[in-house]
Structure formats: structure tokens, C-alpha cells
Tab-separated table of C-alpha atoms and ligand atoms in Angstrom:
chain	number	residue	atom	x	y	z
A	1	MET	CA	0.000	0.000	0.000
A	2	LYS	CA	1.165	3.556	-0.660
A	3	ILE	CA	1.005	5.623	2.509
A	4	SER	CA	1.822	9.240	3.331
A	5	VAL	CA	2.430	10.379	6.922
A	6	VAL	CA	2.247	14.099	7.702
A	7	GLY	CA	4.411	15.173	10.668
A	8	THR	CA	7.701	13.485	11.529
A	9	GLY	CA	7.694	13.847	15.321
A	10	TYR	CA	7.723	10.802	17.608
A	11	VAL	CA	4.531	9.370	16.180
A	12	GLY	CA	5.060	10.289	12.530
A	13	ILE	CA	8.624	9.073	12.115
A	14	VAL	CA	8.088	5.869	14.090
A	15	SER	CA	4.863	5.068	12.188
A	16	GLY	CA	6.483	5.876	8.847
A	17	VAL	CA	9.576	3.774	9.441
A	18	CYS	CA	7.616	0.816	10.853
A	19	LEU	CA	4.988	0.878	8.096
A	20	ALA	CA	7.861	0.776	5.572
A	21	ASP	CA	9.419	-2.105	7.493
A	22	VAL	CA	6.240	-4.193	7.214
A	23	GLY	CA	6.190	-3.687	3.437
A	24	HIS	CA	4.363	-0.459	2.613
A	25	GLU	CA	5.725	2.324	0.432
A	26	VAL	CA	5.865	5.366	2.697
A	27	VAL	CA	6.466	9.100	2.272
A	28	CYS	CA	6.995	11.104	5.475
A	29	ILE	CA	6.038	14.765	5.158
A	30	ASP	CA	7.204	17.612	7.339
A	31	ASN	CA	7.359	21.384	6.862
A	32	ASN	CA	10.665	21.466	8.727
A	33	ALA	CA	13.331	21.279	5.995
A	34	ALA	CA	16.106	20.273	8.409
A	35	LYS	CA	14.098	17.263	9.644
A	36	VAL	CA	13.327	16.176	6.084
A	37	ASP	CA	17.003	16.426	5.101
A	38	ASP	CA	18.061	14.520	8.202
A	39	ILE	CA	15.601	11.699	7.549
A	40	ASN	CA	16.666	11.422	3.915
A	41	THR	CA	20.263	11.010	5.065
A	42	ALA	CA	19.138	8.347	7.583
A	43	LYS	CA	19.517	10.645	10.602
A	44	SER	CA	16.652	10.223	13.005
A	45	PRO	CA	15.098	13.485	14.288
A	46	ILE	CA	14.512	11.862	17.709
A	47	TYR	CA	16.314	9.418	19.974
A	48	GLU	CA	14.548	6.064	20.042
A	49	LYS	CA	16.262	2.696	20.185
A	50	GLU	CA	16.272	0.649	16.932
A	51	LEU	CA	14.988	3.645	14.969
A	52	ASP	CA	18.336	4.478	13.349
A	53	GLU	CA	18.822	0.914	12.091
A	54	LEU	CA	15.327	0.760	10.555
A	55	LEU	CA	15.753	4.196	9.014
A	56	GLN	CA	19.067	3.178	7.456
A	57	ARG	CA	17.525	-0.038	6.133
A	58	HIS	CA	14.564	1.578	4.347
A	59	ILE	CA	15.448	5.152	3.464
A	60	GLY	CA	15.773	5.602	-0.277
A	61	THR	CA	13.944	2.354	-1.015
A	62	ARG	CA	10.490	1.960	0.532
A	63	LEU	CA	10.794	5.133	2.602
A	64	LYS	CA	11.484	8.769	1.831
A	65	ALA	CA	10.904	12.151	3.419
A	66	SER	CA	9.613	15.196	1.599
A	67	MET	CA	8.123	18.654	2.057
A	68	ASP	CA	5.822	18.182	-0.923
A	69	LEU	CA	2.517	17.315	0.752
A	70	PRO	CA	0.293	17.619	-2.367
A	71	GLN	CA	2.432	15.201	-4.373
A	72	ALA	CA	2.567	12.741	-1.450
A	73	VAL	CA	-1.230	12.777	-1.156
A	74	VAL	CA	-1.776	12.365	-4.880
A	75	GLU	CA	0.688	9.472	-5.061
A	76	SER	CA	-0.587	7.583	-1.982
A	77	ASP	CA	-3.779	5.691	-1.089
A	78	LEU	CA	-3.963	6.786	2.517
A	79	THR	CA	-2.649	9.770	4.502
A	80	PHE	CA	-2.038	9.766	8.245
A	81	ILE	CA	-2.118	13.108	10.060
A	82	ALA	CA	0.493	12.891	12.852
A	83	VAL	CA	1.187	16.523	13.730
A	84	GLY	CA	1.327	17.871	17.277
A	85	THR	CA	-1.766	18.787	19.290
A	86	PRO	CA	-0.338	20.772	22.225
A	87	PHE	CA	-2.605	21.785	25.082
A	88	ASP	CA	-2.819	25.540	25.532
A	89	GLY	CA	-4.330	25.379	29.045
A	90	ASP	CA	-7.891	25.612	27.808
A	91	LEU	CA	-8.267	23.606	24.620
A	92	ILE	CA	-6.003	21.376	22.531
A	93	ASP	CA	-4.362	23.551	19.930
A	94	LEU	CA	-5.645	22.306	16.570
A	95	GLN	CA	-3.747	24.804	14.408
A	96	TYR	CA	-1.396	22.153	12.953
A	97	VAL	CA	-4.195	19.631	12.377
A	98	LYS	CA	-6.319	22.308	10.691
A	99	GLN	CA	-3.435	23.519	8.539
A	100	VAL	CA	-2.569	20.063	7.204
A	101	SER	CA	-6.268	19.258	6.720
A	102	LYS	CA	-6.505	22.313	4.457
A	103	GLU	CA	-3.424	21.236	2.514
A	104	ILE	CA	-4.627	17.636	2.184
A	105	GLY	CA	-8.089	18.862	1.128
A	106	ALA	CA	-6.557	21.092	-1.548
A	107	ALA	CA	-4.456	18.165	-2.804
A	108	LEU	CA	-7.523	15.903	-2.962
A	109	LYS	CA	-9.190	18.418	-5.296
A	110	GLY	CA	-6.873	17.397	-8.093
A	111	LYS	CA	-6.787	13.679	-7.293
A	112	ASP	CA	-8.784	10.976	-9.055
A	113	GLY	CA	-9.839	7.941	-7.099
A	114	TYR	CA	-10.780	7.210	-3.514
A	115	HIS	CA	-8.342	8.397	-0.823
A	116	VAL	CA	-8.508	7.929	2.935
A	117	VAL	CA	-7.390	10.582	5.420
A	118	VAL	CA	-6.714	9.255	8.922
A	119	VAL	CA	-6.120	11.320	12.051
A	120	LYS	CA	-3.402	9.706	14.165
A	121	SER	CA	-2.774	12.749	16.360
A	122	THR	CA	-4.511	12.638	19.733
A	123	VAL	CA	-7.630	14.809	19.400
A	124	VAL	CA	-10.652	15.205	21.680
A	125	PRO	CA	-13.808	13.295	20.714
A	126	GLY	CA	-15.590	14.972	17.827
A	127	THR	CA	-12.540	16.626	16.272
A	128	THR	CA	-12.149	14.271	13.294
A	129	ASP	CA	-15.823	14.449	12.271
A	130	GLU	CA	-16.539	18.048	13.229
A	131	VAL	CA	-13.255	19.835	12.431
A	132	VAL	CA	-11.111	17.748	10.060
A	133	LEU	CA	-13.893	16.358	7.832
A	134	PRO	CA	-15.539	19.733	7.056
A	135	ILE	CA	-12.138	21.284	6.229
A	136	LEU	CA	-11.323	18.392	3.880
A	137	GLU	CA	-14.713	18.799	2.158
A	138	GLU	CA	-14.339	22.578	1.890
A	139	PHE	CA	-10.825	22.533	0.431
A	140	SER	CA	-11.361	19.546	-1.874
A	141	GLY	CA	-14.850	20.484	-3.047
A	142	LYS	CA	-15.620	16.756	-2.619
A	143	LYS	CA	-17.874	14.711	-0.354
A	144	ALA	CA	-16.644	12.585	2.530
A	145	GLY	CA	-18.038	9.066	2.365
A	146	VAL	CA	-18.432	9.346	-1.404
A	147	ASP	CA	-15.172	10.676	-2.826
A	148	PHE	CA	-12.886	10.081	0.138
A	149	GLY	CA	-12.876	8.456	3.552
A	150	VAL	CA	-12.074	9.961	6.949
A	151	GLY	CA	-10.718	7.811	9.739
A	152	MET	CA	-9.205	7.985	13.215
A	153	ASN	CA	-6.442	5.663	14.359
A	154	PRO	CA	-5.061	6.646	17.768
A	155	GLU	CA	-1.460	5.798	18.510
A	156	PHE	CA	-0.509	4.013	21.735
A	157	LEU	CA	3.274	3.842	21.396
A	158	ARG	CA	5.321	4.695	24.461
A	159	GLU	CA	8.402	6.844	24.055
A	160	GLY	CA	11.486	4.796	24.826
A	161	GLU	CA	9.722	1.654	23.536
A	162	ALA	CA	8.212	3.204	20.432
A	163	ILE	CA	9.473	0.784	17.762
A	164	GLY	CA	8.665	-2.308	19.835
A	165	ASP	CA	5.214	-0.951	20.630
A	166	PHE	CA	4.419	-0.145	17.009
A	167	MET	CA	5.688	-3.503	15.739
A	168	ASN	CA	3.988	-5.535	18.492
A	169	PRO	CA	0.797	-3.594	19.157
A	170	ASP	CA	-1.522	-4.642	21.980
A	171	ARG	CA	-4.526	-3.398	19.956
A	172	ILE	CA	-5.243	-1.463	16.824
A	173	VAL	CA	-8.169	0.935	16.924
A	174	LEU	CA	-9.660	1.528	13.490
A	175	GLY	CA	-12.101	4.422	13.499
A	176	GLY	CA	-13.937	5.594	10.419
A	177	ILE	CA	-16.997	7.356	9.075
A	178	ASP	CA	-18.010	4.178	7.222
A	179	ASP	CA	-16.993	0.586	6.489
A	180	GLN	CA	-15.105	1.569	3.327
A	181	THR	CA	-12.842	3.888	5.358
A	182	ARG	CA	-12.253	1.270	8.057
A	183	GLU	CA	-11.519	-1.438	5.484
A	184	LYS	CA	-8.950	0.725	3.712
A	185	LEU	CA	-7.372	1.620	7.052
A	186	ALA	CA	-7.367	-2.076	8.001
A	187	GLU	CA	-5.292	-2.736	4.830
A	188	ALA	CA	-2.520	-0.569	6.281
A	189	TYR	CA	-2.506	-2.867	9.324
A	190	ALA	CA	-2.886	-6.140	7.380
A	191	PRO	CA	0.729	-7.044	8.321
A	192	PHE	CA	-0.486	-7.369	11.943
A	193	PRO	CA	-3.020	-10.193	11.490
A	194	SER	CA	-2.962	-11.524	15.045
A	195	THR	CA	-3.458	-8.158	16.799
A	196	ASP	CA	-6.923	-7.398	18.249
A	197	LYS	CA	-8.633	-4.804	16.050
A	198	VAL	CA	-11.319	-2.509	17.415
A	199	MET	CA	-13.578	-1.217	14.612
A	200	VAL	CA	-15.501	1.840	15.784
A	201	ASN	CA	-16.678	5.285	14.749
A	202	ASN	CA	-14.245	8.191	14.895
A	203	LYS	CA	-15.503	9.670	18.174
A	204	THR	CA	-15.157	6.318	19.926
A	205	ALA	CA	-11.621	5.894	18.562
A	206	GLU	CA	-10.730	9.354	19.890
A	207	MET	CA	-12.238	8.543	23.295
A	208	ILE	CA	-10.438	5.173	23.583
A	209	LYS	CA	-7.106	7.016	23.478
A	210	TYR	CA	-8.078	9.539	26.172
A	211	ALA	CA	-9.709	6.931	28.397
A	212	SER	CA	-6.594	4.711	28.158
A	213	ASN	CA	-4.160	7.466	29.130
A	214	SER	CA	-6.486	8.770	31.842
A	215	LEU	CA	-6.738	5.323	33.435
A	216	LEU	CA	-2.949	4.881	33.509
A	217	ALA	CA	-2.426	8.390	34.912
A	218	THR	CA	-5.080	7.652	37.542
A	219	LEU	CA	-3.247	4.494	38.618
A	220	ILE	CA	-0.032	6.501	39.035
A	221	SER	CA	-1.637	9.264	41.079
A	222	PHE	CA	-3.530	6.672	43.139
A	223	SER	CA	-0.317	4.891	44.104
A	224	ASN	CA	1.408	8.228	44.764
A	225	GLU	CA	-1.398	9.318	47.076
A	226	ILE	CA	-1.209	6.006	48.954
A	227	GLY	CA	2.610	6.343	49.028
A	228	ASN	CA	2.437	9.858	50.440
A	229	LEU	CA	0.081	8.668	53.173
A	230	CYS	CA	2.433	5.754	53.983
A	231	SER	CA	5.223	8.321	54.451
A	232	SER	CA	3.095	10.472	56.738
A	233	ILE	CA	1.973	7.537	58.876
A	234	GLY	CA	5.491	6.095	59.122
A	235	GLY	CA	6.612	2.477	59.402
A	236	ILE	CA	5.007	1.482	56.088
A	237	ASP	CA	6.671	1.091	52.701
A	238	ALA	CA	4.299	1.757	49.800
A	239	LEU	CA	6.182	-0.804	47.679
A	240	ASP	CA	5.285	-3.549	50.168
A	241	VAL	CA	1.706	-2.289	50.227
A	242	MET	CA	1.376	-2.362	46.447
A	243	ASN	CA	3.063	-5.760	46.229
A	244	GLY	CA	0.271	-6.977	48.475
A	245	VAL	CA	-2.382	-5.163	46.459
A	246	ILE	CA	-1.359	-6.372	43.003
A	247	LEU	CA	-1.439	-10.014	44.035
A	248	ASP	CA	-5.215	-9.735	43.952
A	249	LYS	CA	-6.061	-12.212	41.217
A	250	ARG	CA	-8.133	-9.628	39.383
A	251	PHE	CA	-4.870	-7.750	38.742
A	252	SER	CA	-2.468	-10.687	38.548
A	253	PRO	CA	-4.455	-13.750	37.471
A	254	ILE	CA	-3.378	-17.263	38.452
A	255	LEU	CA	-3.486	-19.682	35.510
A	256	GLU	CA	-4.729	-23.267	35.832
A	257	THR	CA	-1.083	-24.337	35.807
A	258	GLY	CA	-0.595	-22.336	38.994
A	259	GLU	CA	1.563	-19.800	37.174
A	260	ARG	CA	0.770	-16.175	37.911
A	261	ILE	CA	0.585	-13.446	35.289
A	262	LYS	CA	1.913	-10.052	36.404
A	263	PRO	CA	0.574	-7.488	33.945
A	264	VAL	CA	2.727	-4.474	33.035
A	265	MET	CA	-0.161	-2.375	34.322
A	266	THR	CA	0.973	-3.152	37.839
A	267	THR	CA	4.115	-1.041	37.295
A	268	TYR	CA	1.745	1.939	37.251
A	269	LEU	CA	1.045	1.171	40.908
A	270	GLU	CA	4.560	2.068	42.069
A	271	ALA	CA	4.974	5.327	43.935
A	272	GLY	CA	7.357	7.879	42.437
A	273	CYS	CA	7.965	11.541	41.681
A	274	GLY	CA	5.120	11.701	39.168
A	275	PHE	CA	4.248	11.279	35.514
A	276	GLY	CA	5.388	13.604	32.760
A	277	GLY	CA	6.010	13.483	29.029
A	278	SER	CA	4.097	14.780	26.082
A	279	CYS	CA	1.000	12.647	26.601
A	280	PHE	CA	-0.325	11.892	30.091
A	281	PRO	CA	-0.369	15.472	31.472
A	282	LYS	CA	-1.595	16.965	28.202
A	283	ASP	CA	-4.218	14.333	27.481
A	284	VAL	CA	-5.695	14.248	30.971
A	285	LYS	CA	-5.851	18.067	31.124
A	286	ALA	CA	-7.405	18.206	27.651
A	287	LEU	CA	-10.083	15.675	28.624
A	288	ILE	CA	-10.879	17.612	31.818
A	289	SER	CA	-11.196	20.771	29.765
A	290	HIS	CA	-13.361	19.026	27.167
A	291	GLY	CA	-15.543	17.704	29.988
A	292	VAL	CA	-16.065	21.234	31.297
A	293	ASN	CA	-16.962	22.411	27.789
A	294	VAL	CA	-19.661	19.762	27.395
A	295	GLY	CA	-20.949	20.325	30.951
A	296	ASP	CA	-19.317	17.312	32.622
A	297	PRO	CA	-16.566	18.268	35.061
A	298	MET	CA	-14.124	15.380	35.452
A	299	ARG	CA	-13.688	15.487	39.239
A	300	LEU	CA	-11.525	12.381	39.539
A	301	LEU	CA	-9.162	13.429	36.743
A	302	LYS	CA	-8.755	16.909	38.252
A	303	SER	CA	-7.415	15.237	41.403
A	304	VAL	CA	-5.135	13.018	39.313
A	305	ILE	CA	-3.445	16.146	37.926
A	306	GLU	CA	-3.374	17.918	41.282
A	307	ILE	CA	-1.649	14.970	43.003
A	308	ASN	CA	0.853	14.708	40.171
A	309	GLN	CA	1.767	18.381	40.408
A	310	HIS	CA	2.724	17.842	44.062
A	311	GLN	CA	4.968	14.816	43.523
A	312	PRO	CA	8.208	16.691	42.666
A	313	LYS	CA	7.761	18.467	46.020
A	314	GLN	CA	7.933	15.066	47.727
A	315	VAL	CA	11.523	14.752	46.455
A	316	MET	CA	12.463	18.228	47.599
A	317	ASP	CA	10.866	17.680	51.031
A	318	ARG	CA	13.057	14.603	51.558
A	319	LEU	CA	16.157	16.523	50.522
A	320	ARG	CA	15.320	19.498	52.759
A	321	LYS	CA	14.735	17.188	55.711
A	322	HIS	CA	18.527	16.669	55.652
A	323	TYR	CA	19.592	20.007	54.119
A	324	PRO	CA	17.030	22.695	55.031
A	325	GLU	CA	19.266	25.398	53.531
A	326	LEU	CA	20.525	24.164	50.195
A	327	ALA	CA	22.784	27.110	49.319
A	328	GLY	CA	26.336	25.915	48.740
A	329	TYR	CA	25.512	22.209	49.159
A	330	LYS	CA	26.500	19.920	46.321
A	331	VAL	CA	23.555	18.059	44.807
A	332	ALA	CA	23.753	15.543	41.947
A	333	VAL	CA	20.718	14.933	39.723
A	334	LEU	CA	20.634	11.546	38.001
A	335	GLY	CA	18.083	11.514	35.205
A	336	LEU	CA	16.443	14.464	33.479
A	337	ALA	CA	14.108	12.886	30.902
A	338	PHE	CA	10.576	12.098	32.047
A	339	LYS	CA	11.334	8.397	31.673
A	340	PRO	CA	14.143	6.117	30.507
A	341	GLY	CA	14.781	5.378	26.839
A	342	THR	CA	13.969	8.865	25.602
A	343	ASP	CA	15.471	12.339	25.427
A	344	ASP	CA	12.000	13.854	25.829
A	345	MET	CA	12.003	16.477	28.589
A	346	ARG	CA	8.404	17.617	28.127
A	347	GLU	CA	6.734	17.989	31.568
A	348	SER	CA	9.520	15.988	33.205
A	349	PRO	CA	9.333	16.063	37.036
A	350	ALA	CA	13.062	16.929	36.870
A	351	ILE	CA	12.170	20.412	35.561
A	352	PRO	CA	10.598	21.900	38.732
A	353	ILE	CA	13.134	20.065	40.911
A	354	VAL	CA	16.177	21.403	39.039
A	355	GLN	CA	14.650	24.879	38.902
A	356	GLU	CA	14.124	24.861	42.675
A	357	LEU	CA	17.677	23.646	43.279
A	358	VAL	CA	19.111	26.387	41.054
A	359	ALA	CA	16.939	29.018	42.770
A	360	ALA	CA	18.145	27.775	46.163
A	361	ASN	CA	21.789	28.192	45.032
A	362	ALA	CA	22.657	24.513	45.391
A	363	VAL	CA	25.856	23.513	43.574
A	364	LEU	CA	24.385	21.296	40.897
A	365	THR	CA	25.764	18.452	38.774
A	366	ALA	CA	23.489	16.513	36.427
A	367	TYR	CA	23.642	13.485	34.182
A	368	ASP	CA	21.209	11.869	31.793
A	369	PRO	CA	22.403	9.289	29.232
A	370	VAL	CA	20.542	10.975	26.335
A	371	ALA	CA	18.524	14.015	27.454
A	372	GLN	CA	21.269	16.542	28.295
A	373	GLU	CA	21.028	18.397	25.002
A	374	GLU	CA	17.247	18.778	25.421
A	375	ALA	CA	17.725	19.788	29.072
A	376	GLN	CA	20.053	22.628	28.095
A	377	LYS	CA	17.271	24.108	25.957
A	378	ILE	CA	15.015	24.211	29.026
A	379	PHE	CA	17.425	25.300	31.777
A	380	ILE	CA	18.675	28.287	29.819
A	381	GLU	CA	19.698	30.224	32.925
A	382	GLY	CA	22.486	27.671	33.484
A	383	GLY	CA	23.667	26.883	37.009
A	384	ILE	CA	24.053	23.187	36.149
A	385	ASP	CA	27.299	21.352	35.560
A	386	TYR	CA	26.414	18.596	33.050
A	387	CYS	CA	28.600	15.504	33.428
A	388	ASP	CA	29.487	12.552	31.192
A	389	SER	CA	29.110	9.747	33.688
A	390	ILE	CA	27.449	8.745	36.938
A	391	GLU	CA	30.897	8.683	38.609
A	392	GLN	CA	31.676	12.281	37.661
A	393	THR	CA	28.190	13.487	38.634
A	394	VAL	CA	28.197	12.079	42.151
A	395	ALA	CA	31.860	12.682	43.037
A	396	GLY	CA	32.070	14.684	46.270
A	397	VAL	CA	28.362	15.559	46.493
A	398	ASP	CA	26.245	15.884	49.625
A	399	ALA	CA	23.112	14.425	48.063
A	400	VAL	CA	22.013	12.506	44.975
A	401	LEU	CA	18.502	12.807	43.523
A	402	LEU	CA	17.493	9.913	41.268
A	403	LEU	CA	14.728	11.163	38.985
A	404	THR	CA	14.589	8.822	35.966
A	405	ARG	CA	14.430	5.038	35.992
A	406	TRP	CA	17.477	4.511	33.727
A	407	PRO	CA	18.665	0.918	34.402
A	408	GLU	CA	22.322	2.040	34.476
A	409	PHE	CA	21.609	4.018	37.661
A	410	LYS	CA	21.386	0.668	39.447
A	411	ALA	CA	25.210	0.845	39.540
A	412	LEU	CA	25.060	3.840	41.911
A	413	PRO	CA	25.601	1.960	45.229
A	414	GLU	CA	28.691	0.240	43.789
A	415	ILE	CA	30.043	3.540	42.435
A	416	LEU	CA	29.561	5.272	45.807
A	417	LYS	CA	31.302	2.385	47.524
A	418	GLU	CA	34.295	2.708	45.174
A	419	GLN	CA	34.393	6.442	45.845
A	420	GLY	CA	34.238	5.782	49.604
A	421	ALA	CA	31.353	8.241	49.796
A	422	SER	CA	27.943	8.088	51.455
A	423	PRO	CA	25.856	11.042	50.304
A	424	LEU	CA	22.118	11.113	50.942
A	425	LEU	CA	20.206	9.359	48.148
A	426	VAL	CA	16.674	10.577	47.445
A	427	ASP	CA	15.279	7.884	45.157
A	428	GLY	CA	12.431	9.556	43.291
A	429	ARG	CA	11.709	6.354	41.372
A	430	ARG	CA	12.262	3.658	44.001
A	431	LEU	CA	14.807	2.102	41.631
A	432	LEU	CA	17.281	1.018	44.304
A	433	PRO	CA	16.794	-1.139	47.396
A	434	LYS	CA	16.540	1.100	50.458
A	435	ASP	CA	19.416	-0.734	52.162
A	436	SER	CA	21.710	-0.363	49.126
A	437	VAL	CA	23.251	2.898	50.402
A	438	GLU	CA	23.959	4.303	53.853
A	439	SER	CA	21.528	7.199	53.722
A	440	TYR	CA	18.332	6.512	51.736
A	441	GLU	CA	15.098	8.432	51.315
A	442	GLY	CA	12.382	7.340	48.887
A	443	ILE	CA	8.840	8.224	47.921
A	444	GLY	CA	6.330	6.133	49.826
A	445	ILE	CA	8.484	5.192	52.792
B	1	LIG	P1	5.824	16.354	17.619
B	1	LIG	O1	5.520	17.715	18.085
B	1	LIG	O2	7.032	15.612	18.117
B	1	LIG	O3	5.898	16.344	16.022
B	1	LIG	C1	4.983	16.975	15.175
B	1	LIG	C2	5.626	17.164	13.810
B	1	LIG	O4	4.670	17.739	12.916
B	1	LIG	C3	6.835	18.092	13.809
B	1	LIG	O5	7.921	17.450	13.178
B	1	LIG	C4	6.364	19.304	13.002
B	1	LIG	O6	7.417	19.921	12.278
B	1	LIG	C5	5.349	18.663	12.085
B	1	LIG	N1	4.387	19.639	11.506
B	1	LIG	C6	3.702	20.607	12.142
B	1	LIG	N2	2.950	21.296	11.257
B	1	LIG	C7	3.151	20.736	10.054
B	1	LIG	C8	2.655	21.008	8.755
B	1	LIG	N3	1.790	22.009	8.513
B	1	LIG	N4	3.085	20.245	7.721
B	1	LIG	C9	3.970	19.254	7.946
B	1	LIG	N5	4.480	18.945	9.155
B	1	LIG	C10	4.073	19.680	10.210
B	1	LIG	O7	4.524	15.492	17.938
B	1	LIG	P2	4.419	13.971	18.456
B	1	LIG	O8	4.963	13.822	19.824
B	1	LIG	O9	4.847	13.046	17.366
B	1	LIG	O10	2.830	13.869	18.593
B	1	LIG	C11	1.976	13.903	17.461
B	1	LIG	C12	0.583	13.551	17.922
B	1	LIG	O11	0.543	12.198	18.392
B	1	LIG	C13	0.081	14.402	19.081
B	1	LIG	O12	-1.298	14.590	18.935
B	1	LIG	C14	0.354	13.542	20.294
B	1	LIG	O13	-0.510	13.829	21.357
B	1	LIG	C15	0.085	12.160	19.735
B	1	LIG	N6	0.797	11.062	20.407
B	1	LIG	C16	2.089	11.240	20.821
B	1	LIG	C17	2.766	10.184	21.423
B	1	LIG	C18	4.175	10.350	21.901
B	1	LIG	O14	4.662	9.459	22.594
B	1	LIG	N7	4.869	11.417	21.572
B	1	LIG	C19	2.120	8.954	21.591
B	1	LIG	C20	0.825	8.794	21.140
B	1	LIG	C21	0.163	9.867	20.539
């Protein structure tokens, strides 16, 4: 199948590369010339494991990047819209979706044959049918459902695991205005025959994405609230509590063989310094806002966000318990990205923590295996000494804050032992055993 993908951010580039890998002919479109040039020379615009190899394998054969959206639409059977939908505090910002819808509509005007336009960006329920479809009709002068199809196919990939998630999907949601749209969209996913497919209308497809992210964010804030209470009561470790909770067989079923299944979902029940990234905070806030607009305030989800906003403070409270005045004290930050496997800093809990440390005049060293370049764009005031290794970052410090679950940080106790040092460790992710260092503080203890 010939496929065009508009937008080469996380979702666009990963979808484009993977769809080429499963046999489609793909053109990735972006209006950023530098990104297009990079992709065409097999340089990935984002850090994501395995992406470079796949890009190198397919670029110039089944995959290319271009700025020519009209030509890509005319020469393909199906176009995915994968541009950003940032949240502006009130509504999701649809300017990029609207702009590409206009351009795709205009391209459809001169195209013979049936084409399908599919929204892959995360948009609130109603957007595909009530915003994208009318623009496509207006700019093409054609009729949706007759001359072209309009679909919605939310993306569930997780940054850091994006290629694996796209290639081994847990479900594929195929939304469309009619069966013809859904069938054409299903052709794009024919190389995934054993994956559960959910065939629905566009609004339902849009809602499945928001409901999924809201549930996961709710689990995180739930376990953080329980963890915070454990800390206040004292003598309880939230990890032990949740280990007891998740053994409920409705979470972790016991098979007839006696073997127990521990779903990944249970990792969302571990206390920590909060969720971040480009999706959970934005999507939950956008759904709350959409709820208000349609007269349904989302009380539970408002609390989910409120709890999350307080979690970075939990880290700082533990640090200040030992160092009430931080000025002049040496603090090492391990991990800046919102989670391991990505250089994405968007809404990372490390942002407010680092900003508070800088404001308090702490002497700051920081290390993240891949996110330092992104971090420098955010912490423009400076005040941070970026290091190249864990060893360098923690040498001679008074305290270490562990903020991202990078597996290599598990070496910290050994490194401190070699250095003959015993700084305070505030483990914002509960990555390390609490007896692994001399002075340990963690969320939920
Ligand atoms: P992004 O901001 O990383 O990338 C968007 C891309 O679109 C950029 O490269 C930009 O240059 C390009 N673009 C903008 N306007 C354009 C135009 N007029 N023509 C051509 N290209 C244009 O976005 P992202 O993180 O990939 O997210 C895209 C959508 O997918 C969002 O709605 C997001 O919520 C959703 N989503 C993201 C993730 C994730 O993990 N990042 C996961 C699932 C869903």
C-alpha cells in the first residue's frame, strides 16, 4: 500500500519507518526542511532505540521524506495526520491539524480515485468528524463518504519503547466514518493479522485514546497518594503495600497451571515523583477541559493532575529534611528525561526540581544518558554542571537525587562504595533497594 504520513515527530517518524518495514511504500512529510534532510540522510530526528537501524535499512527504497505534501497525497492511497496537538491550558491547539487538513483537502481536489485521510494525532472526541472532515470537504470540493474516507487511528506507542510498541501492538483501533474507510485503514494494518482490532466510529476511537491514558495516569496518582500517606503515617513502605495489592487475582491472574501473570499495568502502581512526558499530562488536562466544555466536570481526573503536580515536592521535602538550607551544598541529579529510553524532557518532574535547586543556590551536577542536550534548551539560565558519567556526577556531592528510571543508575551503590562516599540518596523512582546505600530516602516510605 502507498502511505503518506504528515508530521515526523515521535509518532510520525516511528509510524512511517515501521509501516515501511512491514512492506508499505511510505512518504513522510514535514514542513521542517532540516528534519526532512536529516531523515533522507538516515539521521533520526529523535532518539529512540532501533529507529536508526530501521531508518538506514529503508530510506531511499520503501521510505522517503519530503516537504511536498500535495504530491505525497496524490501518489498515496492513505494519509495519516500525525502533527502535534499541544494543550494551551484551555483547549487542545488544533492549528497544525487544521493547517494540514486544508493542505490535504486542496491536494484531494486534483486527485482521481478514492483516498482515505486518517487522524493519528490525539484529538478530543468529535474533532475528526466536526473539524477535520468539514475542512477536507471545503478545500477539496468533494464529499466525505463518497469521494474520500475519513478515519481515526489513535497511537498508543510509548516513548522509549516506540518501535517495539508499534511492531507488536496490543490493539489497533480503526475508526472511520463508514466501512469503506475502516476497510482501507485495516489494509494498512494487514501485516499485523494476530493483533486485536477494534472497529468503531471516529468519536469512539478518539475517546479510547483519552480513556486509556487517563486510566494509567489515575493508577499513578492513586499509588502516589497512597505512598504519600504511607510516608506520613510512618513504618510502612508503599512498595510492600502495592506488592500486596497487586497479588489480587483480578490484577495478577493465576493460571490453571498455577503460574501467575503479572501485567505491566501493575508497574503503574509504584509510587514515584510523578508522571510527565508529552501525553499523560496533556491528554488528561485536555479531557478535563473538554468535559467542562460539554458540561461534565471530570472530578476524579482533576485530582489526578493535582496529586501529580505535588509529587516533585515530595523529592524536595526529603532533601530538605537533611539540608534545610541548600545554598552551597553539592547536589547531583541523576536523570532528566521524564522516563528512561527517551530524550523527551516535556513535563519531566526533573524540571521543577532542578529549577528549585538552582533558585536555592545549590551547587548542581546533572547526568542523563541521552537528554542533556534537550535539558540545556530548558534550563537556559544555566547553574548546572552537566557531566558525562554517573561517577563524575556524584563525586564529592552531599546528596544525589534519582529522577529517571534509567537501568544504568542501578550501579550507583557500587560507584559510591568505590568512591568511599555516602551522600544522601533521594530515590524519586524507588529504583534502588533502600538498604543499598547508607543514607536513603524514597517516595512512599
Ligand atoms: P511532535 O511535536 O514531536 O511532532 C509533530 C511534527 O509535525 C513536527 O515534526 C512538526 O514539524 C510537524 N508539523 C507541524 N505542522 C506541520 C505542517 N503544517 N506540515 C507538515 N508537518 C508539520 O509530535 P508527536 O509527539 O509526534 O505527537 C503527534 C501527535 O501524536 C500528538 O497529537 C500527540 O498527542 C500524539 N501522540 C504522541 C505520542 C508520543 O509518545 N509522543 C504517543 C501517542 C500519541
